[in-house]
């Protein structure tokens, strides 16, 4: 007896959850082939694998148990995104990575459908259902990731600006400083020739309205 479409959707989620580690490694290899900068450093590569497994597990749970997407938020994927904010990766790269991942997963859904559905009508129904679930998760995950990335970038920028302002105040106050380290922080060469100007207004002249 042919399983119902609802049962097959649950089975697809179960397969994802059962094989999440192997599937995650395959998915990462596919994404890294197009976006190698996401795992260029050893620490990032390890966290990328953990984040991929966590995302796969969250998505599988949402499909298998019918969880709301909000209830399956993968915290490791969010942490990976925060780390990427410090590595200089652009937000468009992150968005592309997760949409590439969802495209890869949709191909797995197609393979699952071909192997489990002999009836064309049911195959269309199953693939449509799986596609909608995968898209909802990808859409929510993409939003979470960009929000985390932007917040981390803003915190970095705010911290860097505060550090530069504090350093300039110390220099103007006469505090001794290391020239090379200060130039790196400020992004400005201090050893060049500088010109100073003093500007003042004649207090006896009436202000022009």
Coordinates of N, CA and C in Angstrom, one line a residue:
X1 N 0.8 -1.2 0.0 CA 0.0 0.0 0.0 C 0.9 1.3 0.0
X2 N 0.6 2.2 -0.9 CA 1.3 3.4 -1.0 C 1.1 4.3 0.2
X3 N 2.2 4.8 0.8 CA 2.1 5.7 1.9 C 1.4 7.0 1.5
X4 N 0.8 7.7 2.4 CA 0.1 9.0 2.1 C 1.2 10.0 1.9
X5 N 0.8 11.1 1.3 CA 1.7 12.2 1.1 C 2.2 12.8 2.5
X6 N 1.3 12.9 3.4 CA 1.6 13.4 4.7 C 2.7 12.5 5.4
X7 N 2.5 11.2 5.2 CA 3.4 10.2 5.8 C 4.8 10.4 5.2
X8 N 4.8 10.6 3.9 CA 6.1 10.7 3.1 C 6.8 12.0 3.5
X9 N 6.1 13.1 3.8 CA 6.7 14.3 4.2 C 7.4 14.1 5.6
X10 N 6.7 13.4 6.5 CA 7.3 13.0 7.8 C 8.5 12.2 7.6
X11 N 8.5 11.2 6.7 CA 9.6 10.3 6.4 C 10.8 11.1 5.9
X12 N 10.6 12.1 5.0 CA 11.7 12.9 4.5 C 12.4 13.6 5.7
X13 N 11.6 14.2 6.6 CA 12.2 14.9 7.7 C 13.0 13.9 8.6
X14 N 12.4 12.6 8.7 CA 13.1 11.6 9.5 C 14.5 11.3 8.9
X15 N 14.5 11.1 7.6 CA 15.7 10.8 6.8 C 16.7 11.9 7.0
X16 N 16.3 13.2 6.9 CA 17.2 14.3 7.1 C 17.8 14.3 8.5
X17 N 17.0 14.0 9.5 CA 17.5 14.0 10.9 C 18.4 12.8 11.1
X18 N 18.1 11.7 10.6 CA 18.9 10.5 10.8 C 20.3 10.6 10.1
X19 N 20.3 11.2 8.9 CA 21.6 11.3 8.2 C 22.2 12.7 8.2
X20 N 21.8 13.5 9.2 CA 22.1 14.9 9.2 C 23.6 15.2 9.1
X21 N 24.5 14.4 9.8 CA 25.9 14.6 9.8 C 26.5 14.4 8.4
X22 N 26.2 13.3 7.8 CA 26.7 13.0 6.5 C 26.1 14.0 5.4
X23 N 24.9 14.2 5.5 CA 24.3 15.2 4.6 C 24.8 16.6 4.7
X24 N 25.1 17.0 6.0 CA 25.7 18.3 6.2 C 27.0 18.4 5.6
X25 N 27.9 17.4 5.7 CA 29.2 17.4 5.1 C 29.1 17.6 3.6
X26 N 28.2 16.8 3.0 CA 28.0 16.9 1.6 C 27.5 18.3 1.2
X27 N 26.6 18.8 1.9 CA 26.0 20.2 1.7 C 27.2 21.2 1.8
X28 N 28.0 21.1 2.8 CA 29.0 22.1 3.0 C 30.0 22.1 1.9
X29 N 30.3 20.8 1.4 CA 31.3 20.7 0.3 C 30.7 21.4 -1.0
X30 N 29.4 21.2 -1.2 CA 28.8 21.8 -2.4 C 28.8 23.4 -2.3
X31 N 28.5 23.9 -1.1 CA 28.5 25.4 -0.9 C 30.0 25.9 -1.0
X32 N 30.9 25.2 -0.3 CA 32.3 25.7 -0.3 C 32.9 25.7 -1.7
X33 N 32.4 24.9 -2.6 CA 33.0 24.8 -3.9 C 32.7 26.2 -4.6
X34 N 31.6 26.9 -4.2 CA 31.3 28.2 -4.8 C 31.7 29.4 -3.9
X35 N 31.7 29.1 -2.6 CA 32.0 30.2 -1.6 C 33.0 29.7 -0.6
X36 N 34.3 29.6 -1.1 CA 35.3 29.0 -0.2 C 35.7 29.9 1.0
X37 N 35.3 31.2 0.9 CA 35.7 32.2 2.0 C 34.9 31.9 3.3
X38 N 33.8 31.1 3.2 CA 33.1 30.8 4.4 C 33.8 29.9 5.4
X39 N 34.7 29.2 4.9 CA 35.4 28.2 5.8 C 36.9 28.3 5.5
X40 N 37.4 29.5 5.2 CA 38.8 29.6 4.9 C 39.8 29.4 6.1
X41 N 39.3 29.7 7.3 CA 40.1 29.5 8.5 C 39.6 28.2 9.2
X42 N 40.5 27.5 9.9 CA 40.2 26.2 10.5 C 39.1 26.4 11.6
X43 N 39.1 27.4 12.4 CA 38.0 27.6 13.4 C 36.7 27.8 12.7
X44 N 36.7 28.6 11.6 CA 35.4 28.9 10.9 C 34.9 27.6 10.2
X45 N 35.8 26.8 9.7 CA 35.4 25.5 9.1 C 34.8 24.6 10.1
X46 N 35.3 24.5 11.3 CA 34.7 23.6 12.3 C 33.3 24.2 12.7
X47 N 33.3 25.5 12.9 CA 32.0 26.0 13.3 C 31.0 25.9 12.2
X48 N 31.4 26.1 10.9 CA 30.5 25.9 9.8 C 29.9 24.5 9.8
X49 N 30.7 23.5 10.0 CA 30.2 22.1 10.1 C 29.1 22.0 11.2
X50 N 29.5 22.5 12.4 CA 28.5 22.4 13.5 C 27.2 23.2 13.2
X51 N 27.4 24.3 12.5 CA 26.2 25.1 12.2 C 25.3 24.4 11.1
X52 N 26.0 23.8 10.2 CA 25.3 23.1 9.1 C 24.5 21.9 9.7
X53 N 25.1 21.2 10.7 CA 24.4 20.1 11.3 C 23.2 20.6 12.1
X54 N 23.4 21.7 12.8 CA 22.3 22.3 13.7 C 21.2 22.7 12.8
X55 N 21.5 23.3 11.6 CA 20.5 23.8 10.7 C 19.7 22.6 10.1
X56 N 20.5 21.6 9.7 CA 19.8 20.4 9.2 C 18.9 19.8 10.2
X57 N 19.3 19.7 11.4 CA 18.5 19.1 12.5 C 17.3 19.9 12.7
X58 N 17.4 21.2 12.7 CA 16.3 22.1 13.0 C 15.3 22.0 11.8
X59 N 15.8 22.0 10.6 CA 14.8 21.9 9.5 C 14.2 20.5 9.4
X60 N 14.9 19.5 9.8 CA 14.3 18.1 9.8 C 13.2 18.0 10.9
X61 N 13.5 18.6 12.0 CA 12.5 18.6 13.1 C 11.2 19.3 12.7
X62 N 11.4 20.5 12.0 CA 10.2 21.2 11.6 C 9.4 20.4 10.6
X63 N 10.1 19.7 9.7 CA 9.3 18.8 8.7 C 8.7 17.6 9.4
X64 N 9.5 16.9 10.1 CA 9.1 15.6 10.7 C 8.0 15.8 11.8
X65 N 8.1 16.8 12.6 CA 7.2 17.0 13.7 C 6.2 18.1 13.5
X66 N 6.3 18.8 12.4 CA 5.4 19.9 12.1 C 5.6 21.1 13.0
X67 N 6.8 21.3 13.4 CA 7.1 22.4 14.3 C 7.0 23.8 13.5
X68 N 6.6 24.8 14.2 CA 6.6 26.1 13.6 C 8.1 26.5 13.4
X69 N 8.4 27.2 12.3 CA 9.7 27.6 12.0 C 10.4 28.3 13.2
X70 N 9.7 29.2 13.8 CA 10.2 30.0 15.0 C 10.7 29.1 16.1
X71 N 10.1 27.9 16.2 CA 10.4 27.0 17.3 C 11.7 26.1 16.9
X72 N 12.2 26.3 15.7 CA 13.3 25.4 15.3 C 14.5 26.3 14.9
X73 N 14.6 27.5 15.6 CA 15.7 28.4 15.3 C 17.1 27.8 15.7
X74 N 18.0 27.6 14.8 CA 19.3 26.9 15.1 C 20.3 28.0 15.6
X75 N 20.6 27.9 16.9 CA 21.5 28.9 17.5 C 22.9 28.8 17.0
X76 N 23.4 27.7 16.7 CA 24.8 27.6 16.2 C 24.9 28.2 14.8
X77 N 23.9 28.2 14.0 CA 23.9 28.9 12.7 C 24.0 30.4 12.9
X78 N 23.3 30.9 13.9 CA 23.4 32.3 14.3 C 24.8 32.7 14.8
X79 N 25.4 31.8 15.6 CA 26.7 32.1 16.1 C 27.7 32.1 15.0
X80 N 27.6 31.2 14.0 CA 28.5 31.2 12.9 C 28.4 32.5 12.1
X81 N 27.2 33.0 12.0 CA 27.0 34.3 11.2 C 27.7 35.4 12.0
X82 N 27.6 35.4 13.3 CA 28.2 36.5 14.1 C 29.7 36.4 13.9
X83 N 30.3 35.2 13.8 CA 31.7 35.1 13.6 C 32.1 35.6 12.2
X84 N 31.3 35.3 11.3 CA 31.6 35.7 9.9 C 31.6 37.3 9.8
X85 N 30.9 37.9 10.7 CA 30.9 39.4 10.7 C 32.3 39.9 11.0
X86 N 33.0 39.2 11.8 CA 34.4 39.6 12.1 C 35.4 39.2 11.0
X87 N 35.0 38.4 10.1 CA 36.0 37.9 9.1 C 36.0 38.7 7.8
X88 N 35.1 39.7 7.7 CA 35.1 40.5 6.5 C 34.2 40.0 5.4
X89 N 33.4 38.9 5.7 CA 32.5 38.4 4.7 C 31.3 39.3 4.5
X90 N 30.9 39.5 3.3 CA 29.8 40.4 3.0 C 28.4 39.7 3.2
X91 N 27.4 40.5 3.6 CA 26.1 39.9 3.9 C 25.5 39.2 2.7
X92 N 25.8 39.7 1.5 CA 25.3 39.0 0.3 C 25.9 37.6 0.1
X93 N 27.1 37.4 0.6 CA 27.7 36.1 0.6 C 27.0 35.1 1.5
X94 N 26.6 35.6 2.7 CA 25.9 34.8 3.6 C 24.5 34.4 3.1
X95 N 23.8 35.3 2.5 CA 22.5 35.0 1.9 C 22.6 34.0 0.8
X96 N 23.6 34.2 0.0 CA 23.8 33.2 -1.1 C 24.1 31.8 -0.6
X97 N 24.9 31.8 0.4 CA 25.3 30.5 1.0 C 24.1 29.7 1.5
X98 N 23.2 30.3 2.2 CA 22.0 29.6 2.7 C 21.0 29.3 1.6
X99 N 20.9 30.1 0.6 CA 20.1 29.8 -0.5 C 20.6 28.7 -1.4
X100 N 22.0 28.6 -1.5 CA 22.6 27.5 -2.2 C 22.3 26.2 -1.4
X101 N 22.4 26.3 0.0 CA 22.1 25.2 0.8 C 20.6 24.7 0.6
X102 N 19.7 25.6 0.5 CA 18.3 25.2 0.3 C 18.1 24.6 -1.1
X103 N 18.8 25.1 -2.1 CA 18.7 24.5 -3.4 C 19.2 23.1 -3.4
X104 N 20.3 22.9 -2.7 CA 20.9 21.5 -2.5 C 19.8 20.6 -1.9
X105 N 19.2 21.1 -0.8 CA 18.2 20.3 -0.1 C 17.0 20.0 -1.0
X106 N 16.6 21.0 -1.9 CA 15.5 20.7 -2.8 C 15.8 19.6 -3.7
X107 N 17.1 19.5 -4.2 CA 17.5 18.4 -5.0 C 17.4 17.1 -4.3
X108 N 17.7 17.1 -3.0 CA 17.5 15.9 -2.2 C 16.0 15.5 -2.1
X109 N 15.1 16.5 -2.0 CA 13.7 16.3 -2.0 C 13.2 15.7 -3.3
X110 N 13.8 16.2 -4.4 CA 13.5 15.6 -5.7 C 13.9 14.1 -5.8
X111 N 15.1 13.8 -5.3 CA 15.5 12.4 -5.3 C 14.6 11.6 -4.4
X112 N 14.3 12.1 -3.3 CA 13.4 11.3 -2.4 C 12.0 11.1 -3.0
X113 N 11.5 12.1 -3.7 CA 10.2 11.9 -4.3 C 10.3 10.9 -5.4
X114 N 11.3 10.9 -6.2 CA 11.4 9.9 -7.3 C 11.5 8.5 -6.8
X115 N 12.2 8.3 -5.7 CA 12.4 7.0 -5.1 C 11.2 6.5 -4.3
X116 N 10.2 7.4 -3.9 CA 9.1 7.0 -3.1 C 7.8 7.1 -3.7
X117 N 7.7 7.7 -4.9 CA 6.4 8.0 -5.5 C 6.3 7.4 -6.9
X118 N 5.5 6.4 -7.1 CA 5.3 5.9 -8.5 C 4.2 6.7 -9.2
X119 N 3.3 7.3 -8.4 CA 2.1 8.0 -9.0 C 2.5 9.5 -9.3
X120 N 2.5 9.9 -10.5 CA 2.9 11.3 -10.9 C 2.1 12.3 -10.1
X121 N 0.8 12.1 -9.9 CA 0.0 13.1 -9.2 C 0.5 13.2 -7.7
X122 N 0.8 12.1 -7.1 CA 1.2 12.2 -5.7 C 2.6 12.8 -5.6
X123 N 3.5 12.5 -6.6 CA 4.8 13.0 -6.7 C 4.8 14.5 -6.8
X124 N 3.9 15.0 -7.6 CA 3.7 16.5 -7.7 C 3.3 17.1 -6.4
X125 N 2.3 16.4 -5.7 CA 1.8 16.9 -4.4 C 2.9 16.9 -3.3
X126 N 3.7 15.8 -3.3 CA 4.8 15.6 -2.3 C 5.9 16.7 -2.5
X127 N 6.3 16.8 -3.8 CA 7.4 17.7 -4.0 C 7.0 19.2 -3.7
X128 N 5.7 19.5 -4.1 CA 5.2 20.8 -3.8 C 5.2 21.1 -2.3
X129 N 4.7 20.1 -1.5 CA 4.7 20.2 -0.1 C 6.1 20.4 0.5
X130 N 7.0 19.6 0.1 CA 8.4 19.7 0.6 C 9.0 21.0 0.2
X131 N 8.8 21.4 -1.0 CA 9.3 22.7 -1.5 C 8.8 23.8 -0.7
X132 N 7.6 23.9 -0.3 CA 7.0 25.0 0.5 C 7.7 25.0 1.9
X133 N 7.8 23.8 2.4 CA 8.4 23.7 3.8 C 9.9 24.2 3.7
X134 N 10.6 23.7 2.7 CA 12.0 24.1 2.6 C 12.1 25.6 2.4
X135 N 11.2 26.2 1.6 CA 11.3 27.6 1.3 C 11.0 28.4 2.6
X136 N 10.0 28.0 3.4 CA 9.6 28.7 4.6 C 10.8 28.8 5.6
X137 N 11.5 27.6 5.7 CA 12.6 27.6 6.6 C 13.7 28.5 6.1
X138 N 14.0 28.4 4.8 CA 15.1 29.2 4.2 C 14.8 30.7 4.4
X139 N 13.6 31.0 4.2 CA 13.2 32.4 4.3 C 13.4 33.0 5.7
X140 N 12.9 32.2 6.7 CA 13.1 32.6 8.1 C 14.5 32.6 8.5
X141 N 15.3 31.5 8.1 CA 16.7 31.5 8.5 C 17.5 32.6 7.9
X142 N 17.2 32.9 6.6 CA 17.9 34.0 6.0 C 17.7 35.3 6.7
X143 N 16.4 35.6 7.1 CA 16.1 36.8 7.9 C 16.8 36.8 9.2
X144 N 16.8 35.7 9.9 CA 17.6 35.7 11.2 C 19.0 35.9 11.1
X145 N 19.6 35.3 10.0 CA 21.1 35.4 9.8 C 21.5 36.9 9.5
X146 N 20.7 37.5 8.6 CA 21.1 38.9 8.2 C 20.9 39.8 9.4
X147 N 19.9 39.6 10.2 CA 19.6 40.4 11.4 C 20.8 40.3 12.3
X148 N 21.3 39.0 12.6 CA 22.4 38.8 13.5 C 23.7 39.4 12.9
X149 N 23.9 39.3 11.6 CA 25.1 39.8 11.0 C 25.1 41.3 11.1
X150 N 24.0 42.0 10.8 CA 24.0 43.4 10.8 C 24.2 43.9 12.2
X151 N 23.6 43.3 13.2 CA 23.8 43.7 14.6 C 25.2 43.6 15.0
X152 N 25.9 42.5 14.6 CA 27.3 42.3 15.0 C 28.2 43.3 14.3
X153 N 27.9 43.5 13.0 CA 28.7 44.5 12.3 C 28.5 45.9 12.9
X154 N 27.3 46.3 13.4 CA 27.1 47.6 14.0 C 27.9 47.7 15.3
X155 N 27.9 46.5 16.1 CA 28.6 46.5 17.3 C 30.1 46.7 17.1
X156 N 30.6 46.0 16.1 CA 32.0 46.1 15.7 C 32.4 47.6 15.3
X157 N 31.5 48.2 14.5 CA 31.8 49.5 14.0 C 31.8 50.5 15.2
X158 N 30.8 50.3 16.1 CA 30.7 51.2 17.2 C 31.9 51.1 18.1
X159 N 32.3 49.8 18.4 CA 33.5 49.6 19.2 C 34.7 50.2 18.6
X160 N 34.9 50.0 17.3 CA 36.1 50.6 16.6 C 36.1 52.1 16.6
X161 N 34.9 52.7 16.4 CA 34.9 54.2 16.4 C 35.2 54.7 17.8
X162 N 34.7 54.0 18.8 CA 34.9 54.5 20.2 C 36.4 54.3 20.5
X163 N 37.0 53.2 20.1 CA 38.4 53.0 20.3 C 39.3 54.1 19.6
X164 N 38.9 54.4 18.4 CA 39.7 55.5 17.7 C 39.6 56.8 18.4
X165 N 38.3 57.2 18.8 CA 38.1 58.5 19.4 C 38.9 58.6 20.7
X166 N 38.9 57.5 21.5 CA 39.6 57.4 22.8 C 41.1 57.6 22.5
X167 N 41.6 57.0 21.5 CA 43.1 57.0 21.2 C 43.5 58.4 20.7
X168 N 42.6 59.1 19.9 CA 42.9 60.5 19.5 C 42.9 61.4 20.7
X169 N 42.0 61.2 21.7 CA 42.0 62.0 22.9 C 43.2 61.9 23.7
X170 N 43.7 60.6 23.8 CA 45.0 60.4 24.5 C 46.2 61.0 23.8
X171 N 46.2 61.0 22.5 CA 47.3 61.6 21.8 C 47.3 63.1 22.0
X172 N 46.1 63.7 21.9 CA 46.0 65.2 22.1 C 46.3 65.6 23.5
X173 N 46.1 64.6 24.4 CA 46.3 64.9 25.8 C 47.8 64.7 26.2
X174 N 48.6 64.3 25.3 CA 50.0 64.1 25.6 C 50.4 62.7 26.1
X175 N 49.5 61.7 26.0 CA 49.9 60.4 26.5 C 50.8 59.7 25.5
X176 N 51.9 59.1 26.0 CA 52.8 58.4 25.1 C 52.1 57.3 24.3
X177 N 52.5 57.1 23.1 CA 51.8 56.0 22.3 C 52.8 55.4 21.3
X178 N 52.5 54.1 20.9 CA 53.2 53.4 20.0 C 52.8 53.8 18.6
X179 N 53.7 54.4 17.8 CA 53.3 54.9 16.5 C 52.7 53.9 15.6
X180 N 53.4 52.7 15.4 CA 53.0 51.7 14.5 C 51.6 51.1 14.9
X181 N 51.4 50.8 16.1 CA 50.1 50.3 16.6 C 49.0 51.4 16.4
X182 N 49.3 52.6 16.7 CA 48.3 53.7 16.6 C 47.9 53.9 15.1
X183 N 48.9 53.8 14.2 CA 48.6 54.0 12.8 C 47.7 52.8 12.3
X184 N 47.9 51.6 12.8 CA 47.1 50.5 12.4 C 45.6 50.7 12.9
X185 N 45.5 51.2 14.1 CA 44.2 51.4 14.7 C 43.4 52.5 14.0
X186 N 44.1 53.6 13.7 CA 43.5 54.8 13.1 C 43.4 54.7 11.6
X187 N 44.2 53.8 11.0 CA 44.2 53.7 9.5 C 44.8 55.0 8.9
X188 N 45.7 55.6 9.6 CA 46.3 56.9 9.2 C 47.8 57.0 9.5
X189 N 48.6 57.4 8.5 CA 50.0 57.6 8.8 C 50.3 58.8 9.6
X190 N 50.9 58.6 10.7 CA 51.3 59.7 11.6 C 52.7 60.3 11.3
X191 N 53.5 59.6 10.6 CA 54.9 60.0 10.3 C 55.0 60.9 9.1
X192 N 53.9 61.2 8.4 CA 54.0 62.1 7.3 C 54.1 63.6 7.8
X193 N 54.3 64.5 6.9 CA 54.4 65.9 7.2 C 53.0 66.5 7.4
X194 N 52.7 67.1 8.5 CA 51.4 67.7 8.7 C 51.4 69.2 8.7
X195 N 50.3 69.8 8.3 CA 50.2 71.2 8.3 C 49.1 71.6 9.2
X196 N 49.3 72.6 10.1 CA 48.3 73.0 11.0 C 47.8 74.5 10.6
X197 N 46.6 74.7 10.8 CA 46.0 76.1 10.6 C 45.2 76.6 11.7
X198 N 45.3 77.8 12.0 CA 44.5 78.4 13.1 C 43.6 79.5 12.4
X199 N 42.4 79.4 12.7 CA 41.4 80.3 12.0 C 40.6 81.0 13.1
X200 N 40.4 82.3 13.0 CA 39.6 83.0 13.9 C 38.8 84.1 13.2
X201 N 37.9 84.7 13.9 CA 37.0 85.7 13.3 C 37.3 87.0 14.1
X202 N 37.2 88.2 13.4 CA 37.3 89.5 14.1 C 36.1 89.8 14.8
X203 N 36.2 89.8 16.2 CA 34.9 90.0 17.0 C 34.3 91.4 16.8
X204 N 35.1 92.3 16.2 CA 34.6 93.7 16.0 C 33.7 93.8 14.8
X205 N 33.8 92.8 13.9 CA 33.0 92.9 12.7 C 31.6 92.3 13.0
X206 N 30.6 93.0 12.5 CA 29.2 92.5 12.7 C 29.0 91.3 11.9
X207 N 28.2 90.4 12.5 CA 27.9 89.1 11.8 C 27.0 89.4 10.6
X208 N 27.2 88.8 9.5 CA 26.4 89.0 8.3 C 25.1 88.2 8.5
X209 N 23.9 88.8 8.4 CA 22.7 88.1 8.6 C 22.5 87.1 7.5

